Amino acid sequence: MANQNLTNAKRAKKDEFYTQRVDIEKELKHYKDQFRNKIVYCNCDDPFESKFFEYFAANFKELKLKKLISTSYAGSPIAGQMLPFREYEGLKNKKKKEPLKIEINEVKDFNLDGAVSLKDIEYLLKNNANSATPLKGDGDFRSKECIELLKKADIVVTNPPFSLFREYVAQLVEYNKKFLILGNQNAITYKEIFKLIKENKLWLGYDNGGTKWFQVPDDYDIPTESRKKIINGVKYFSMGSIVWFTNLDTTKRHEELILYKKYSPKDYHKYENYEAIEVSRYTDIPKDYDGVMGVPVTFLDKWNPDQFEIVGMAEDNGKGLSGGIWDGRNPHCVVNGSNKFKRIFIRNKKVKK
DNA sequence: AGAAGGCTCTTATGTGTACT
DNA sequence: AGTACACATAAGAGCCTTCT
């Protein structure tokens, strides 16, 4: 049963997922201009494993980055296993799997092989003691030394631990940082996250629907066969509910969603307990309805704030997030006596009342 | 017809809070 | 201190549509 799996997931609190390079490229290609002369920080990461670090190192020149910072976390299960740690000048005589920080200010043909590539990064790390250094603590994003690095950064890009997602986003907002991070689709409905979305301080990126594959530790149990694959002995797990959260501008959120349906009371039911109509799929949003509409959370992937105002969210239990259209009884949206799944309330700004 | 992708749906349960 | 609720939520599943 789905809910049993969700419950298992909740209990496990596993944060051991490695993002694929292809998923990073699919998203990051849309933001190239916004990285020019910027300091990028990838935390909750492992520079020797992370495809985030690899992507920015490989594209340092093309993106015209000013600086790239990456820190690893001691709890990472496969941290530092891939590359021989002690070879790096700044890490000699240090224990393996010790959390570290990497700072890169320039990428050029360091090894004089005629090309600029990741090999130059490796050369730099091996020969410059200042580029890779151990952290004092465990690399937790909440630690003082990591916050100091965060303060220096312009944009944070990473896949943070989902179990600490709210805390992680709160920190980014507190330090007024730009960010592009992965998160669970369910996080949209977290009170704190939804509040930011409603206030237009946070929205979704480009590549949200569909399936993303994440590398997981070998002993990670995947009960569903169709969501598991092993390539060259490396285990991957697929999830269709992982989305990008960002406060970098996107062209997508300025595109208008084309609407086809016309409103009629017979096709759209009014909720019994909210002053709004039920729209079960985003494609069914009527083009001519001037009131409040309840839509699935996946609407957010299509949201253009110039076209739709977000009024609130269902099930707020009187916390003031429903936009004042709730009768205060059943927190779910009720149609014909049955509860609907979580709904976001929107109003079309282009339809005159 | 089968595969892949896009989009919508779930309820058991840990945690916090108000009680006795 | 112990109990009974109320509340918020989960690194997924499953259905339906579109592609090959």
XYZ file of C-alpha atoms (C1' of nucleotides) in Angstrom:
393
model
C 0.000 0.000 0.000
C 1.189 3.426 -0.888
C 0.755 4.898 2.544
C 2.736 2.068 4.132
C 5.655 2.897 1.859
C 5.328 6.549 2.686
C 5.363 5.637 6.353
C 8.469 3.522 5.893
C 10.088 6.425 4.091
C 9.212 8.732 6.910
C 10.701 6.419 9.489
C 13.867 5.688 7.521
C 14.868 9.340 7.078
C 17.470 8.288 4.571
C 19.317 11.138 2.982
C 21.719 9.109 0.896
C 20.792 9.990 -2.647
C 23.125 11.111 -5.371
C 21.820 13.217 -8.218
C 22.573 12.221 -11.790
C 24.694 14.496 -13.970
C 22.035 14.348 -16.695
C 19.356 15.684 -14.336
C 21.648 18.508 -13.264
C 22.391 19.451 -16.862
C 18.734 19.332 -17.867
C 17.927 21.911 -15.223
C 21.052 24.063 -15.111
C 21.137 24.731 -18.853
C 18.256 27.174 -18.379
C 20.112 29.449 -15.971
C 23.498 29.970 -17.621
C 23.336 33.775 -17.758
C 22.440 34.002 -14.090
C 25.706 32.406 -12.986
C 28.047 34.923 -14.559
C 30.586 36.306 -12.070
C 28.842 34.520 -9.218
C 30.148 32.523 -6.256
C 28.484 29.114 -6.282
C 28.293 27.008 -3.145
C 27.432 23.298 -3.206
C 27.019 22.143 0.384
C 25.566 18.932 1.788
C 27.745 17.484 -0.846
C 30.878 15.495 -1.481
C 33.200 17.160 -3.967
C 34.808 13.852 -4.897
C 31.485 12.185 -5.604
C 29.029 14.910 -6.370
C 27.874 15.567 -9.879
C 26.999 19.079 -8.762
C 30.647 19.846 -8.078
C 31.636 18.062 -11.269
C 29.143 20.065 -13.333
C 30.301 23.444 -12.043
C 33.983 22.516 -12.220
C 33.607 21.315 -15.802
C 31.593 24.406 -16.786
C 33.506 26.931 -14.692
C 34.774 28.877 -17.702
C 31.640 28.663 -19.788
C 29.463 29.886 -16.925
C 32.097 32.556 -16.143
C 31.968 31.682 -12.452
C 33.859 33.792 -9.961
C 34.323 30.986 -7.441
C 33.149 27.472 -6.679
C 32.902 26.210 -3.106
C 31.946 22.699 -2.100
C 31.775 21.072 1.319
C 31.190 17.454 2.248
C 29.403 15.976 5.203
C 30.885 13.388 7.540
C 27.686 11.344 7.528
C 27.885 10.706 3.807
C 28.077 6.912 3.386
C 30.224 6.817 0.278
C 32.171 10.001 0.867
C 35.676 10.050 -0.466
C 35.691 6.441 -1.556
C 36.221 7.080 -5.214
C 39.392 9.123 -5.310
C 42.572 8.589 -3.278
C 42.259 11.250 -0.656
C 45.763 11.651 0.657
C 47.184 12.438 -2.725
C 45.788 15.908 -2.417
C 48.309 18.386 -1.140
C 46.096 20.009 1.482
C 44.912 16.653 2.813
C 48.160 14.828 3.428
C 48.249 12.914 6.711
C 44.503 13.368 7.136
C 42.137 10.540 7.823
C 40.025 9.210 5.020
C 36.378 10.283 4.862
C 37.167 13.410 6.802
C 34.820 16.211 5.747
C 36.487 18.803 3.610
C 36.031 21.974 1.669
C 37.148 22.797 -1.815
C 37.498 26.307 -3.178
C 38.221 26.952 -6.813
C 38.848 30.439 -8.127
C 40.081 29.710 -11.608
C 40.057 26.873 -14.096
C 42.592 26.780 -16.896
C 44.992 24.349 -18.518
C 46.912 23.701 -15.292
C 48.402 20.407 -16.443
C 49.388 21.850 -19.844
C 47.823 19.025 -21.830
C 46.310 21.459 -24.308
C 42.749 21.224 -23.039
C 40.697 22.502 -20.123
C 38.937 19.600 -18.454
C 38.229 17.907 -15.142
C 41.790 16.634 -15.278
C 42.880 20.193 -14.612
C 40.737 20.270 -11.481
C 42.399 17.090 -10.307
C 45.819 18.575 -11.065
C 44.924 21.718 -9.138
C 43.755 19.786 -6.079
C 46.886 17.651 -6.072
C 49.297 20.545 -6.370
C 47.673 23.448 -4.582
C 47.417 22.975 -0.823
C 44.820 25.723 -0.524
C 42.261 24.302 -2.911
C 41.215 21.315 -0.785
C 41.352 21.548 2.995
C 39.729 19.658 5.882
C 36.828 21.160 7.767
C 37.047 21.587 11.519
C 33.610 20.099 12.164
C 31.473 17.482 10.459
C 30.349 19.603 7.493
C 26.775 20.035 8.703
C 25.168 22.956 6.853
C 24.194 24.437 10.226
C 27.781 24.528 11.534
C 29.490 27.855 11.987
C 32.197 27.283 9.391
C 29.632 26.233 6.773
C 27.522 29.298 7.516
C 30.607 31.458 6.986
C 31.017 29.879 3.555
C 27.321 30.377 2.879
C 27.673 34.076 3.635
C 30.301 34.372 0.900
C 28.139 32.642 -1.679
C 25.777 34.175 -4.229
C 23.953 31.023 -5.349
C 23.536 27.691 -3.589
C 22.946 24.623 -5.746
C 22.564 21.181 -4.229
C 20.395 18.253 -3.247
C 19.855 18.824 0.474
C 18.780 16.193 3.026
C 15.006 16.011 2.623
C 14.448 15.299 6.282
C 15.909 18.747 7.024
C 14.338 20.499 4.046
C 12.425 23.158 5.982
C 15.409 24.012 8.110
C 17.616 24.137 5.048
C 15.335 26.511 3.130
C 14.840 28.676 6.217
C 18.596 29.162 6.401
C 18.825 30.175 2.744
C 16.026 32.690 3.228
C 17.592 34.012 6.430
C 20.865 34.735 4.645
C 19.059 36.092 1.603
C 20.668 33.678 -0.860
C 19.696 32.692 -4.362
C 19.288 28.954 -4.654
C 18.393 26.030 -6.882
C 17.787 22.837 -4.923
C 15.990 19.528 -5.223
C 13.116 18.623 -2.952
C 10.151 16.342 -2.570
C 6.923 17.403 -4.251
C 5.206 16.992 -0.885
C 7.351 19.839 0.441
C 5.090 22.218 -1.507
C 2.435 21.590 1.105
C 4.655 22.203 4.129
C 3.282 25.232 5.912
C 6.564 27.122 5.871
C 7.369 26.297 2.252
C 3.889 27.055 0.978
C 3.998 30.427 2.695
C 7.129 31.320 0.708
C 5.474 30.130 -2.497
C 2.382 32.212 -1.834
C 4.523 35.281 -1.143
C 6.329 34.756 -4.445
C 9.674 34.118 -2.760
C 10.035 30.554 -3.982
C 8.848 28.623 -7.027
C 9.588 25.526 -9.092
C 12.266 25.167 -11.756
C 11.971 23.579 -15.193
C 12.473 19.830 -15.005
C 9.874 18.660 -12.512
C 7.558 16.042 -14.016
C 8.754 12.627 -15.079
C 11.192 10.248 -13.491
C 14.534 11.057 -11.920
C 17.044 8.340 -11.056
C 19.211 8.663 -7.970
C 22.254 6.644 -7.033
C 21.726 4.931 -3.674
C 23.988 2.808 -1.416
C 24.189 -0.877 -2.336
C 22.244 -1.944 0.733
C 19.385 0.457 0.101
C 16.211 -1.604 -0.110
C 13.980 -0.937 -3.122
C 10.796 -3.029 -2.950
C 9.401 -1.950 -6.324
C 11.192 -3.703 -9.180
C 10.253 -1.147 -11.840
C 11.870 1.602 -9.798
C 15.210 -0.129 -9.459
C 18.103 -0.513 -11.893
C 21.731 -1.511 -11.600
C 24.256 -0.254 -14.136
C 27.913 -1.322 -13.862
C 27.255 -2.487 -10.328
C 25.868 0.896 -9.296
C 22.385 0.924 -7.821
C 19.798 3.496 -8.863
C 16.344 4.291 -7.542
C 13.714 6.182 -9.518
C 11.262 8.684 -8.138
C 8.647 10.653 -9.979
C 7.981 13.196 -7.304
C 11.220 15.116 -7.026
C 11.144 18.735 -8.147
C 13.473 21.736 -8.310
C 12.849 24.591 -5.892
C 14.399 27.946 -6.746
C 14.236 31.708 -6.405
C 16.182 32.273 -9.607
C 13.985 33.712 -12.316
C 12.754 31.317 -14.993
C 11.216 32.005 -18.379
C 8.756 29.253 -17.602
C 6.959 31.205 -14.917
C 6.325 34.036 -17.349
C 4.657 31.776 -19.889
C 0.893 31.784 -19.876
C -0.896 28.491 -19.416
C -3.263 28.039 -22.375
C -6.770 27.263 -21.149
C -9.438 25.519 -23.219
C -12.396 24.688 -21.013
C -15.433 26.867 -20.408
C -16.975 27.046 -16.980
C -20.394 25.564 -16.330
C -21.910 24.687 -12.929
C -22.717 21.211 -14.209
C -19.047 20.372 -14.999
C -17.417 21.946 -11.942
C -18.550 21.059 -8.431
C -18.447 23.524 -5.596
C -16.829 22.267 -2.400
C -19.151 21.686 0.522
C -16.795 23.400 2.952
C -14.711 25.848 0.922
C -15.917 28.780 -1.186
C -14.297 27.411 -4.331
C -14.828 24.973 -7.210
C -13.019 21.677 -7.689
C -10.710 21.423 -10.728
C -9.250 17.887 -10.677
C -6.572 18.406 -13.327
C -4.651 21.524 -14.252
C -5.659 21.079 -17.907
C -9.293 21.433 -16.858
C -8.889 24.935 -15.434
C -11.724 26.943 -17.065
C -10.668 30.046 -18.968
C -13.616 32.151 -17.888
C -14.170 31.500 -14.170
C -13.699 34.534 -11.943
C -13.836 32.846 -8.520
C -11.499 30.683 -6.492
C -10.556 27.264 -7.891
C -9.021 24.278 -6.092
C -6.278 22.565 -8.144
C -3.784 19.725 -7.482
C -0.338 20.695 -6.191
C 1.136 19.838 -9.594
C -0.391 23.091 -10.825
C 2.622 24.802 -9.339
C 4.743 23.453 -12.179
C 2.654 25.612 -14.554
C 2.243 28.648 -12.347
C 2.663 32.088 -13.879
C 2.133 34.676 -11.110
C 0.921 37.243 -13.653
C -1.830 34.870 -14.743
C -2.898 33.285 -11.453
C -2.968 34.490 -7.897
C -2.455 31.836 -5.232
C -5.169 32.411 -2.674
C -4.345 29.643 -0.235
C -4.167 25.950 0.443
C -6.602 23.408 1.839
C -6.280 21.711 5.207
C -4.686 24.613 6.971
C -6.628 23.945 10.162
C -7.234 27.543 10.885
C -3.603 28.601 10.459
C -4.660 31.293 8.033
C -3.340 29.754 4.840
C -6.677 28.975 3.186
C -7.361 32.573 2.177
C -10.502 32.944 4.249
C -12.727 30.677 2.139
C -12.955 27.793 4.603
C -16.010 27.130 6.782
C -13.795 25.822 9.595
C -15.069 22.251 9.635
C -13.487 19.370 7.653
C -10.004 20.552 6.642
C -10.111 18.518 3.407
C -11.891 19.723 0.294
C -15.201 17.858 0.227
C -17.102 17.048 -2.967
C -20.187 14.814 -2.877
C -19.323 13.752 0.649
C -15.809 12.552 -0.140
C -12.476 14.138 0.732
C -10.250 15.277 -2.105
C -6.478 15.244 -1.956
C -4.609 18.399 -0.968
C -5.656 21.386 -3.076
C -4.106 24.753 -3.821
C -6.578 27.619 -4.240
C -6.020 29.927 -7.191
C -7.802 32.761 -8.963
C -7.349 33.785 -12.586
C -6.130 37.381 -12.595
C -7.139 37.900 -16.224
C -10.824 37.174 -15.686
C -12.794 40.213 -14.529
C -15.146 39.733 -11.631
C 0.877 -3.675 -27.716
C 4.222 -2.318 -24.745
C 7.114 1.209 -22.747
C 7.806 5.508 -20.964
C 6.457 9.608 -19.051
C 3.243 12.901 -16.719
C 0.175 13.784 -13.181
C -2.692 12.798 -9.192
C -3.489 10.415 -4.979
C -2.519 8.193 0.469
C -3.295 6.685 5.339
C -0.309 4.873 9.066
C 2.220 6.989 12.452
C 5.554 9.940 15.090
C 5.213 14.115 17.617
C 3.318 17.790 20.112
C -0.226 19.490 23.227
C -3.975 19.553 26.273
C -5.945 17.284 29.278
C -6.808 14.170 33.832
C 3.361 11.398 35.149
C 0.390 9.294 32.216
C -3.145 9.359 28.734
C -5.819 10.844 24.897
C -6.312 13.304 21.321
C -5.154 16.362 17.291
C -2.067 17.412 13.760
C 1.312 17.282 10.079
C 3.432 14.614 6.906
C 6.247 10.948 4.135
C 13.963 10.458 -0.861
C 6.342 6.764 -3.340
C 2.772 4.255 -5.786
C -0.405 3.901 -9.289
C -3.292 5.394 -12.923
C -3.822 7.462 -17.234
C -2.029 9.524 -21.468
C 1.329 9.783 -24.940
C 5.011 7.991 -27.450
C 7.444 4.046 -30.260
